[in-house]
Coordinates of N, CA, C and O in Angstrom, one line a residue:
X1 N 28.4 12.8 3.1 CA 28.1 13.7 3.1 C 28.7 14.1 4.7 O 28.0 13.9 5.4
X2 N 29.2 15.0 5.2 CA 29.8 15.2 6.1 C 28.8 16.6 7.0 O 27.9 16.6 6.3
X3 N 29.0 17.0 7.9 CA 28.2 17.5 8.7 C 28.2 18.8 8.6 O 27.1 19.5 8.5
X4 N 29.1 19.5 8.3 CA 29.0 20.7 7.1 C 28.3 21.1 6.1 O 27.3 21.8 6.2
X5 N 28.3 19.8 5.7 CA 27.1 19.9 4.2 C 26.1 19.5 4.6 O 25.0 20.1 4.0
X6 N 25.8 18.8 5.4 CA 24.8 18.5 5.9 C 23.7 19.6 6.3 O 22.8 19.7 6.1
X7 N 24.6 20.5 7.2 CA 23.8 21.9 7.8 C 23.8 22.7 6.5 O 22.7 23.1 7.2
X8 N 24.3 23.2 5.6 CA 24.0 23.3 4.3 C 22.9 23.1 3.6 O 21.9 24.2 3.6
X9 N 22.8 22.1 3.6 CA 21.4 21.7 2.7 C 20.2 21.7 3.7 O 19.1 21.9 3.1
X10 N 20.5 21.5 5.0 CA 19.3 21.6 5.7 C 18.9 23.3 5.7 O 17.6 23.3 5.8
X11 N 19.6 23.8 6.1 CA 18.9 25.7 5.5 C 18.9 25.8 4.5 O 17.8 26.6 4.5
X12 N 19.5 25.4 3.2 CA 18.9 25.5 1.7 C 17.2 24.6 1.9 O 16.5 25.3 1.6
X13 N 17.1 23.6 2.7 CA 15.6 23.0 2.6 C 14.8 23.9 3.4 O 13.6 24.1 3.0
X14 N 15.0 24.6 4.6 CA 14.4 25.1 5.3 C 14.2 26.7 4.7 O 13.1 27.3 5.2
X15 N 15.1 27.1 3.9 CA 14.8 28.3 2.8 C 13.8 28.1 1.7 O 13.7 28.9 1.0
X16 N 13.5 26.7 1.4 CA 12.3 26.4 0.6 C 12.7 26.1 -0.9 O 12.1 26.1 -1.5
X17 N 14.0 25.6 -0.5 CA 15.2 25.4 -2.0 C 14.3 23.9 -2.2 O 14.7 23.1 -1.4
X18 N 13.8 23.8 -3.0 CA 12.7 22.4 -3.5 C 14.3 21.4 -4.3 O 13.8 20.6 -3.8
X19 N 15.3 22.2 -4.5 CA 16.5 20.9 -5.1 C 16.9 20.5 -3.3 O 17.4 19.4 -3.8
X20 N 17.1 21.1 -2.6 CA 17.2 20.5 -1.1 C 16.6 19.3 -0.8 O 16.9 18.0 -0.4
X21 N 15.5 19.4 -0.9 CA 14.1 18.3 -0.6 C 14.4 17.2 -1.7 O 14.4 16.1 -1.4
X22 N 14.8 17.3 -2.9 CA 15.3 16.5 -3.8 C 16.6 15.4 -3.6 O 16.5 14.1 -3.3
X23 N 17.2 16.4 -3.0 CA 18.7 16.0 -2.4 C 18.3 14.9 -1.5 O 19.0 14.1 -0.9
X24 N 17.5 15.6 -0.7 CA 17.6 14.8 0.7 C 17.0 13.5 0.3 O 16.9 12.4 1.0
X25 N 15.5 13.6 -0.7 CA 15.2 12.3 -0.7 C 16.0 11.5 -1.2 O 15.8 10.1 -1.1
X26 N 17.0 11.7 -2.6 CA 18.1 11.1 -3.0 C 18.5 10.3 -1.8 O 19.2 9.3 -1.8
X27 N 19.1 11.1 -0.9 CA 20.2 10.6 0.5 C 19.4 9.9 1.3 O 20.0 8.4 1.6
X28 N 18.0 10.0 1.4 CA 17.6 8.8 2.6 C 16.3 8.0 2.1 O 15.7 7.1 2.9
X29 N 15.6 8.5 0.9 CA 14.1 7.5 0.5 C 14.8 5.9 0.5 O 13.6 5.0 1.6
X30 N 15.8 5.8 0.1 CA 16.3 4.3 0.1 C 16.7 3.3 1.9 O 15.5 2.4 1.9
X31 N 16.7 4.3 2.6 CA 17.1 3.7 4.0 C 15.8 3.4 4.5 O 15.6 2.6 5.2
X32 N 15.5 4.6 4.3 CA 13.8 4.8 4.9 C 12.8 3.8 4.7 O 12.1 3.5 5.4
X33 N 13.0 3.4 3.1 CA 12.0 2.5 2.9 C 12.3 1.2 3.2 O 11.7 0.5 3.9
X34 N 14.1 0.8 3.3 CA 14.2 -0.5 4.1 C 13.9 -0.6 5.5 O 13.2 -1.8 5.7
X35 N 13.8 0.6 6.5 CA 13.3 0.5 7.5 C 12.0 0.2 7.6 O 11.4 -0.8 8.5
X36 N 11.2 0.7 7.4 CA 9.9 0.4 7.3 C 9.4 -0.9 6.6 O 8.5 -1.5 6.9
X37 N 9.8 -1.1 5.4 CA 9.9 -2.5 4.7 C 9.5 -3.4 5.7 O 9.1 -4.6 5.9
X38 N 11.3 -3.5 6.7 CA 11.2 -4.3 7.5 C 10.2 -4.7 8.4 O 10.0 -5.5 9.0
X39 N 9.8 -4.0 8.8 CA 8.5 -3.7 9.9 C 7.0 -4.4 8.9 O 6.6 -5.2 9.5
X40 N 6.7 -3.3 8.2 CA 5.5 -3.6 7.4 C 5.5 -5.0 6.3 O 4.4 -5.4 6.3
X41 N 6.2 -5.2 5.8 CA 6.3 -6.4 4.9 C 6.0 -6.3 3.7 O 5.6 -7.1 2.5
X42 N 5.3 -5.1 3.5 CA 4.5 -4.6 1.9 C 5.4 -3.5 1.1 O 5.2 -2.6 2.2
X43 N 5.3 -3.8 0.1 CA 6.2 -2.2 -0.9 C 5.0 -1.3 -0.7 O 5.5 -0.4 -0.4
X44 N 3.7 -1.5 -0.6 CA 2.9 -0.8 -0.8 C 2.7 0.4 0.4 O 3.1 1.8 0.8
X45 N 3.0 -0.2 1.8 CA 2.7 0.1 2.9 C 4.3 1.1 3.2 O 4.1 2.4 3.6
X46 N 5.3 0.7 3.1 CA 6.4 1.5 3.1 C 6.7 2.7 2.0 O 7.1 3.4 2.4
X47 N 6.3 2.2 1.1 CA 6.2 3.9 0.1 C 5.1 4.7 0.8 O 5.8 6.0 0.5
X48 N 4.2 4.2 0.9 CA 3.3 5.2 1.4 C 3.6 6.0 2.9 O 3.6 6.8 3.1
X49 N 4.5 4.9 3.8 CA 5.3 5.8 4.9 C 6.0 6.4 4.2 O 6.3 7.6 4.9
X50 N 7.3 6.5 3.3 CA 8.3 7.1 3.0 C 7.6 8.6 2.4 O 8.3 9.7 2.7
X51 N 6.2 8.5 1.5 CA 5.9 9.7 1.1 C 5.5 10.4 2.4 O 5.5 11.6 2.1
X52 N 5.1 9.7 3.2 CA 4.5 10.7 4.5 C 5.7 11.0 5.0 O 5.3 12.7 5.6
X53 N 6.6 10.5 5.3 CA 7.8 11.2 6.0 C 8.0 12.5 5.2 O 8.5 13.7 5.7
X54 N 8.6 12.1 3.9 CA 9.2 13.3 3.3 C 8.2 14.3 3.3 O 8.1 15.8 3.2
X55 N 6.3 14.3 3.1 CA 5.6 15.3 3.0 C 5.2 15.8 4.8 O 5.4 17.6 4.7
X56 N 6.0 15.0 5.6 CA 6.0 15.9 6.8 C 6.7 16.7 7.2 O 7.0 17.8 7.9
X57 N 8.4 16.0 6.3 CA 9.5 16.7 6.4 C 9.1 18.1 6.1 O 9.4 19.4 6.4
X58 N 8.5 18.2 4.8 CA 8.3 19.7 4.2 C 7.7 20.8 5.0 O 7.6 21.7 4.9
X59 N 6.2 20.0 5.6 CA 5.5 20.8 6.2 C 5.8 21.2 7.0 O 5.8 22.4 7.9
X60 N 6.8 20.8 8.2 CA 7.3 20.8 9.2 C 8.8 21.7 9.3 O 9.4 21.7 10.5
X61 N 9.4 21.9 8.0 CA 10.7 22.4 7.8 C 11.1 23.5 8.9 O 11.9 23.7 8.9
X62 N 10.2 24.3 8.8 CA 10.3 25.8 9.4 C 10.8 25.4 11.0 O 11.0 26.4 11.5
X63 N 10.0 24.3 11.4 CA 10.5 23.6 13.0 C 11.6 23.3 13.6 O 12.1 22.9 14.3
X64 N 12.3 22.8 12.3 CA 13.7 21.9 12.5 C 14.7 22.6 12.9 O 14.6 23.6 12.2
X65 N 15.4 22.5 13.9 CA 16.7 23.2 14.5 C 17.4 23.1 13.5 O 17.7 22.1 13.2
X66 N 17.9 23.8 13.5 CA 19.5 24.2 12.7 C 20.5 23.0 13.1 O 21.2 22.8 12.2
X67 N 20.8 22.8 13.8 CA 21.4 21.8 14.8 C 20.8 20.3 14.7 O 21.5 19.5 15.6
X68 N 19.8 20.4 13.9 CA 18.9 19.1 14.3 C 20.0 17.9 13.5 O 20.5 18.2 12.4
X69 N 20.3 16.6 13.9 CA 20.6 15.5 13.2 C 19.2 15.1 12.1 O 18.5 14.2 13.0
X70 N 19.5 15.5 10.9 CA 18.5 15.4 10.2 C 18.0 13.4 9.6 O 17.2 13.2 9.7
X71 N 19.4 12.8 9.8 CA 18.8 11.6 9.7 C 18.4 10.8 11.1 O 17.5 10.3 10.9
X72 N 18.5 11.1 12.2 CA 18.1 10.4 13.1 C 16.7 11.3 13.5 O 15.7 10.3 14.0
X73 N 16.1 12.4 12.9 CA 14.9 13.2 12.9 C 14.0 12.4 11.5 O 13.1 11.7 11.9
X74 N 14.7 12.1 10.7 CA 13.9 10.9 9.6 C 13.7 9.5 10.0 O 12.4 9.3 9.9
X75 N 14.4 9.1 10.5 CA 14.1 7.9 11.4 C 13.2 7.7 12.1 O 12.5 6.6 12.3
X76 N 13.1 8.8 13.0 CA 11.8 9.1 13.9 C 10.5 8.9 13.3 O 9.6 8.5 13.9
X77 N 11.1 9.8 12.9 CA 9.6 10.2 12.2 C 8.8 8.7 11.1 O 7.6 8.5 11.6
X78 N 9.8 8.1 10.6 CA 9.4 6.8 10.1 C 9.3 6.0 10.8 O 8.2 5.0 10.7
X79 N 9.5 5.8 12.3 CA 9.4 5.0 13.0 C 7.7 5.2 13.6 O 7.4 4.1 13.6
X80 N 7.6 6.5 13.6 CA 6.3 7.3 14.0 C 5.0 6.6 13.0 O 4.1 6.3 13.4
X81 N 5.7 7.0 11.8 CA 4.5 6.4 10.5 C 4.3 4.9 10.8 O 3.3 4.6 10.5
X82 N 5.3 4.3 11.0 CA 5.5 2.7 11.1 C 4.1 2.3 11.7 O 3.5 1.6 11.9
X83 N 4.2 3.0 12.9 CA 3.3 2.4 14.5 C 2.1 2.8 14.1 O 1.1 2.5 14.1
X84 N 1.9 3.9 13.2 CA 0.4 4.4 12.8 C 0.0 3.8 12.0 O -1.3 3.7 12.2
X85 N 0.7 3.5 10.8 CA 0.1 2.3 9.7 C -0.2 1.2 10.6 O -1.1 0.6 10.2
X86 N 0.7 0.7 11.7 CA 0.3 -0.3 12.1 C -1.3 -0.8 13.0 O -2.5 -1.2 12.8
X87 N -1.2 0.5 13.5 CA -2.7 1.5 14.1 C -4.1 1.3 13.1 O -4.9 0.6 13.5
X88 N -3.5 1.8 12.3 CA -4.3 1.9 11.2 C -4.9 0.3 10.1 O -5.8 0.1 10.4
X89 N -4.3 -0.6 10.1 CA -4.2 -1.8 10.0 C -5.3 -2.5 10.7 O -6.4 -3.1 10.3
X90 N -4.7 -2.4 12.0 CA -5.6 -3.2 13.1 C -7.3 -2.5 13.1 O -8.1 -3.2 13.2
X91 N -7.0 -1.2 13.2 CA -8.4 -0.4 13.2 C -9.3 -0.8 11.9 O -10.6 -1.3 12.2
X92 N -8.7 -1.2 10.7 CA -9.1 -1.2 9.5 C -9.6 -3.0 9.5 O -10.9 -3.5 9.1
X93 N -9.0 -4.0 10.1 CA -9.2 -4.8 9.8 C -10.5 -5.1 11.0 O -11.4 -6.1 10.7
X94 N -10.3 -4.8 12.5 CA -11.7 -4.6 13.2 C -12.8 -4.4 12.4 O -13.8 -4.8 12.5
X95 N -13.0 -2.8 11.6 CA -14.0 -2.5 11.2 C -14.1 -3.7 10.3 O -15.3 -3.8 9.4
X96 N -13.3 -4.1 9.0 CA -13.9 -5.0 8.0 C -14.6 -6.1 8.9 O -15.1 -6.6 8.1
X97 N -13.8 -6.9 9.6 CA -14.5 -7.9 10.6 C -15.8 -7.7 10.9 O -16.6 -8.5 10.9
X98 N -16.0 -6.5 11.4 CA -17.3 -6.2 12.0 C -18.4 -5.9 11.1 O -19.4 -6.1 11.1
X99 N -17.7 -5.3 9.7 CA -18.6 -5.2 8.7 C -18.9 -6.4 7.7 O -20.2 -6.6 7.8
X100 N -18.1 -7.2 8.2 CA -18.7 -8.5 7.4 C -19.2 -9.1 8.1 O -20.5 -10.1 8.0
X101 N -19.1 -9.1 9.5 CA -20.0 -10.2 10.3 C -21.2 -9.1 10.6 O -22.2 -10.1 10.6
X102 N -21.8 -8.2 10.5 CA -22.8 -7.3 10.3 C -23.6 -7.8 9.3 O -24.7 -8.4 8.9
X103 N -22.5 -8.0 8.0 CA -23.3 -8.2 6.6 C -23.9 -9.7 6.8 O -24.9 -10.3 6.0
X104 N -23.0 -10.7 7.0 CA -23.7 -11.7 7.4 C -24.5 -12.1 8.3 O -25.5 -12.7 7.6
X105 N -24.8 -11.5 9.7 CA -25.9 -11.4 10.3 C -27.2 -10.9 9.1 O -28.3 -11.4 8.8
X106 N -27.5 -9.5 9.3 CA -27.9 -8.9 7.6 C -28.5 -9.8 6.6 O -29.6 -10.3 6.9
X107 N -27.2 -10.7 5.8 CA -27.6 -11.4 5.1 C -28.7 -12.9 5.4 O -29.4 -12.9 4.7
X108 N -28.6 -13.6 6.3 CA -29.4 -14.5 7.0 C -30.9 -13.7 7.5 O -31.9 -14.6 7.6
X109 N -30.9 -12.6 7.5 CA -32.1 -11.9 8.2 C -32.9 -11.3 6.9 O -34.1 -10.9 6.7
X110 N -32.5 -11.3 5.4 CA -32.8 -10.5 4.5 C -33.8 -11.8 3.6 O -33.2 -13.0 3.4
X111 N -34.5 -11.1 2.6 CA -35.0 -11.8 1.4 C -34.2 -12.6 0.4 O -34.1 -13.6 0.2
X112 N -33.4 -11.6 0.4 CA -32.3 -11.8 -0.7 C -31.2 -12.9 -0.3 O -30.4 -12.2 0.3
X113 N -31.3 -13.8 -0.5 CA -30.3 -14.5 0.0 C -29.4 -14.9 -1.3 O -29.6 -15.0 -2.0
X114 N -27.9 -14.5 -0.7 CA -26.9 -13.9 -1.5 C -26.0 -15.4 -1.3 O -25.3 -15.9 -0.2
X115 N -25.6 -16.1 -2.8 CA -25.0 -17.3 -2.4 C -23.3 -17.1 -2.6 O -22.9 -16.7 -3.9
X116 N -23.0 -17.3 -1.7 CA -21.5 -16.8 -1.8 C -20.6 -17.7 -2.6 O -19.8 -17.3 -3.0
X117 N -21.3 -19.0 -2.7 CA -20.8 -20.0 -3.7 C -20.4 -19.4 -4.8 O -19.3 -19.1 -5.6
X118 N -21.6 -19.0 -5.2 CA -21.9 -18.5 -6.6 C -20.9 -17.2 -7.2 O -20.3 -17.0 -8.0
X119 N -20.9 -16.3 -6.0 CA -19.9 -15.6 -6.1 C -18.7 -15.6 -6.2 O -17.9 -14.9 -6.7
X120 N -18.0 -16.7 -5.1 CA -16.7 -16.9 -5.5 C -16.6 -17.5 -6.7 O -15.4 -17.1 -7.8
X121 N -17.3 -18.3 -7.6 CA -17.2 -18.6 -8.6 C -16.9 -17.2 -10.0 O -16.0 -17.7 -10.8
X122 N -17.9 -16.6 -9.4 CA -18.0 -15.6 -10.1 C -16.4 -14.8 -10.4 O -16.1 -14.5 -11.4
X123 N -16.1 -14.5 -9.2 CA -14.8 -14.0 -9.1 C -13.8 -14.6 -9.9 O -13.1 -14.1 -10.6
X124 N -13.8 -16.1 -9.5 CA -12.9 -17.0 -10.5 C -12.8 -17.0 -11.7 O -11.9 -16.5 -12.3
X125 N -14.1 -16.6 -12.1 CA -14.5 -16.6 -13.8 C -13.8 -15.1 -14.3 O -13.1 -15.2 -15.4
X126 N -14.1 -14.2 -13.4 CA -13.5 -12.9 -14.0 C -12.1 -13.3 -13.9 O -11.5 -12.6 -14.8
X127 N -11.3 -13.6 -13.1 CA -10.1 -13.8 -12.9 C -9.4 -14.7 -14.1 O -8.1 -13.9 -14.6
X128 N -10.1 -16.0 -14.3 CA -10.0 -16.3 -15.7 C -10.1 -15.5 -17.2 O -9.5 -15.7 -17.6
X129 N -10.4 -14.4 -16.8 CA -10.7 -13.6 -18.2 C -10.2 -12.7 -18.2 O -9.8 -12.0 -19.2
X130 N -9.1 -12.4 -17.6 CA -7.9 -11.5 -17.3 C -7.0 -12.1 -18.4 O -6.9 -13.4 -19.1
X131 N -6.2 -11.0 -19.1 CA -5.4 -11.7 -19.8 C -3.9 -12.4 -19.1 O -3.8 -12.1 -18.0
X132 N -3.5 -13.3 -20.4 CA -2.4 -14.4 -19.4 C -1.7 -14.0 -18.3 O -1.4 -14.2 -17.5
X133 N -0.7 -13.1 -18.7 CA 0.1 -12.3 -18.2 C -0.3 -11.7 -16.7 O 0.1 -11.8 -15.8
X134 N -1.2 -11.0 -17.1 CA -2.3 -10.1 -15.7 C -2.4 -11.4 -14.6 O -2.4 -11.1 -13.8
X135 N -3.4 -12.3 -15.3 CA -3.7 -13.6 -14.0 C -2.9 -14.0 -13.7 O -2.7 -14.5 -12.5
X136 N -1.4 -14.2 -14.7 CA -0.5 -15.1 -13.6 C -0.2 -14.1 -12.5 O -0.2 -14.7 -11.3
X137 N 0.0 -13.2 -12.8 CA 0.7 -11.6 -11.9 C -0.4 -12.1 -10.5 O 0.1 -12.1 -9.4
X138 N -1.6 -11.6 -10.8 CA -3.0 -11.7 -9.9 C -2.6 -12.8 -9.2 O -2.9 -12.7 -7.7
X139 N -2.5 -14.2 -10.0 CA -2.4 -15.2 -9.1 C -1.3 -15.3 -7.8 O -1.6 -16.3 -6.9
X140 N -0.3 -14.8 -8.5 CA 1.2 -14.9 -7.7 C 0.9 -14.4 -6.5 O 1.2 -14.9 -5.3
X141 N 0.0 -12.9 -6.5 CA 0.0 -12.2 -5.4 C -1.0 -12.6 -4.8 O -1.0 -12.8 -3.3
X142 N -2.1 -13.3 -5.0 CA -3.2 -13.7 -4.3 C -3.2 -14.8 -3.6 O -3.6 -15.1 -2.3
X143 N -3.0 -16.1 -4.7 CA -2.9 -17.7 -4.2 C -1.2 -17.7 -3.5 O -1.6 -18.7 -2.8
X144 N -0.3 -16.9 -4.2 CA 1.0 -17.8 -3.6 C 1.8 -17.0 -2.3 O 2.4 -16.7 -1.8
X145 N 0.6 -15.2 -2.5 CA 1.2 -14.1 -1.3 C 2.2 -13.7 -1.7 O 3.2 -13.2 -0.9
X146 N 2.7 -13.7 -3.1 CA 4.3 -13.1 -3.3 C 4.2 -11.6 -3.2 O 3.4 -11.3 -3.9
X147 N 5.1 -11.3 -3.0 CA 5.1 -9.5 -2.7 C 5.7 -9.3 -4.2 O 5.8 -9.8 -5.1
X148 N 5.4 -7.8 -4.5 CA 5.7 -7.2 -6.2 C 6.9 -7.4 -6.3 O 7.4 -8.0 -7.5
X149 N 7.8 -7.2 -5.4 CA 9.6 -7.7 -5.8 C 9.7 -9.2 -6.1 O 10.2 -9.3 -6.8
X150 N 9.2 -10.2 -5.3 CA 9.0 -11.0 -5.7 C 8.5 -11.7 -6.8 O 9.3 -12.3 -7.5
X151 N 7.3 -11.3 -7.5 CA 6.8 -11.7 -8.7 C 7.6 -11.0 -9.7 O 7.9 -11.6 -10.5
X152 N 8.2 -10.1 -9.5 CA 9.2 -9.0 -10.5 C 10.2 -9.9 -10.9 O 10.5 -10.6 -12.0
X153 N 10.8 -10.6 -9.8 CA 12.3 -11.3 -9.7 C 11.6 -12.3 -10.3 O 12.4 -12.9 -11.1
X154 N 10.9 -13.3 -10.3 CA 10.4 -14.3 -10.6 C 9.8 -14.4 -12.2 O 10.3 -15.4 -12.8
X155 N 9.5 -13.5 -12.6 CA 8.9 -13.3 -14.1 C 10.3 -12.4 -14.8 O 9.8 -11.8 -16.1
X156 N 10.9 -11.6 -14.1 CA 12.2 -11.2 -14.7 C 11.3 -9.9 -15.4 O 11.6 -10.0 -16.5
X157 N 10.5 -9.2 -14.5 CA 9.9 -7.9 -15.0 C 10.1 -6.8 -14.0 O 10.5 -7.5 -13.2
X158 N 9.6 -5.7 -14.3 CA 10.1 -4.8 -13.2 C 8.6 -4.8 -12.0 O 7.6 -5.1 -12.2
X159 N 9.2 -3.7 -11.3 CA 8.2 -4.1 -10.2 C 7.1 -3.2 -10.1 O 6.1 -3.4 -10.2
X160 N 7.4 -2.1 -11.3 CA 6.2 -1.1 -11.7 C 5.0 -2.2 -12.7 O 3.5 -1.8 -12.3
X161 N 5.5 -2.9 -13.4 CA 4.9 -3.6 -14.3 C 4.1 -4.5 -13.5 O 2.8 -4.5 -13.9
X162 N 4.6 -5.1 -12.5 CA 3.8 -5.9 -11.8 C 2.5 -5.2 -11.1 O 1.5 -5.5 -10.9
X163 N 3.1 -3.9 -10.6 CA 2.2 -2.9 -9.6 C 0.9 -2.9 -10.7 O -0.6 -3.1 -10.5
X164 N 1.4 -2.3 -11.9 CA 0.3 -2.3 -13.0 C -0.5 -3.2 -13.5 O -2.1 -3.1 -13.6
X165 N -0.2 -4.1 -13.4 CA -0.8 -5.6 -13.8 C -1.8 -5.8 -12.7 O -3.1 -6.0 -12.7
X166 N -1.2 -5.9 -11.3 CA -2.5 -6.1 -10.5 C -3.2 -4.8 -10.4 O -4.4 -5.4 -9.7
X167 N -2.7 -3.4 -10.3 CA -3.9 -2.5 -10.7 C -5.1 -3.0 -11.2 O -6.3 -2.4 -11.0
X168 N -4.6 -3.2 -12.4 CA -5.7 -3.2 -13.6 C -6.6 -4.5 -13.3 O -7.7 -4.5 -13.3
X169 N -6.1 -5.6 -12.8 CA -6.6 -6.8 -12.9 C -7.8 -7.0 -11.5 O -8.9 -6.8 -11.5
X170 N -7.3 -5.8 -10.9 CA -8.0 -5.6 -9.2 C -9.4 -4.6 -9.9 O -10.6 -4.6 -9.5
X171 N -9.0 -3.4 -10.4 CA -9.8 -2.5 -11.1 C -11.2 -3.2 -12.2 O -12.0 -3.3 -11.7
X172 N -10.6 -4.2 -12.8 CA -11.2 -5.1 -13.9 C -12.6 -6.0 -12.8 O -13.9 -6.1 -13.6
X173 N -11.7 -7.1 -12.1 CA -12.5 -7.5 -11.0 C -13.6 -6.8 -10.4 O -15.1 -7.0 -10.6
X174 N -13.6 -5.9 -9.7 CA -14.3 -4.6 -8.9 C -15.5 -4.1 -10.0 O -16.6 -4.0 -9.4
X175 N -15.3 -3.5 -11.2 CA -16.0 -3.1 -11.9 C -16.9 -3.8 -12.3 O -18.2 -3.7 -12.3
X176 N -16.7 -5.4 -12.7 CA -17.8 -6.4 -13.2 C -18.2 -6.4 -11.7 O -19.2 -7.4 -11.7
X177 N -17.7 -6.9 -10.5 CA -18.9 -6.7 -9.5 C -19.6 -6.0 -9.1 O -20.5 -6.3 -8.5
X178 N -19.6 -4.7 -9.4 CA -20.5 -3.7 -8.9 C -21.6 -4.0 -9.3 O -22.8 -3.8 -8.9
X179 N -21.9 -4.7 -10.7 CA -23.5 -4.9 -10.8 C -24.0 -6.2 -10.1 O -25.1 -6.4 -10.2
X180 N -22.9 -6.6 -9.4 CA -23.4 -7.7 -8.3 C -23.9 -7.0 -7.0 O -24.3 -7.8 -5.9
X181 N -23.7 -6.1 -6.7 CA -24.0 -5.4 -5.5 C -23.2 -5.1 -4.3 O -21.7 -5.3 -4.7
X182 N -23.8 -4.8 -3.3 CA -22.6 -3.9 -2.2 C -22.3 -5.4 -1.7 O -20.6 -5.4 -1.1
X183 N -22.8 -6.6 -1.2 CA -22.3 -7.6 -0.8 C -21.1 -8.4 -1.5 O -19.8 -8.5 -0.8
X184 N -21.2 -8.1 -3.2 CA -19.8 -8.4 -3.9 C -18.5 -7.9 -3.7 O -17.7 -8.3 -3.2
X185 N -18.8 -6.6 -3.3 CA -18.2 -6.2 -3.3 C -17.3 -5.6 -2.0 O -15.9 -5.7 -1.9
X186 N -18.2 -5.8 -0.9 CA -17.5 -6.3 -0.1 C -16.9 -7.3 0.2 O -15.8 -7.5 0.9
X187 N -17.6 -8.4 -0.3 CA -16.3 -9.8 0.0 C -14.9 -9.6 -0.9 O -13.8 -9.9 -0.5
X188 N -15.1 -8.9 -2.3 CA -14.0 -8.1 -2.6 C -12.9 -7.7 -1.8 O -11.8 -8.1 -1.9
X189 N -13.5 -6.4 -1.3 CA -12.4 -6.0 -0.2 C -11.7 -6.7 0.4 O -10.9 -6.7 1.1
X190 N -12.8 -7.8 1.4 CA -12.4 -8.4 2.4 C -11.5 -9.7 2.0 O -10.2 -9.5 2.3
X191 N -11.9 -10.2 1.0 CA -11.3 -11.4 0.9 C -10.3 -11.5 -0.2 O -9.4 -12.2 -0.6
X192 N -10.3 -10.1 -1.1 CA -9.3 -10.0 -2.3 C -8.5 -8.9 -2.2 O -7.8 -8.7 -2.7

């Protein structure tokens, strides 16, 4: 796309033309995804960043100058979203670690002694209850640390199928752990 076409597309976009946002998405989403993924290393986070960038673009469309280099603008917003994601992850990790420490300390002080080994065994049993393909995908993700894309390539299935199986596996395990109380759910969130 030449600069004249880009300026026309930008004008259409700023005039609330929904086709223009779709064209912009088609033009830039893959590049932005690859950029975000190169830093974040997870599909889910990279997709979240791309979505954030385009929501931000739509919300701020009136403020974008007609002379803007849209590609440069999008990469700057993407870079900022990646940094924001890193900060959020660090805070989340600190929060979960603090919560885990607090829970472990309060665990030692309560009458209800929760046996983590029994809980771990329960989680393993729940994983074994998953349908074979879902169990295999979940283990590749959790035990081998493979990304959705790596699992999809290894099993010759779509990334969407991998995501679906992972979501359903987590949902099944989490629902069954709810009966075991807060500590069980915390363990699931922190370690699984």
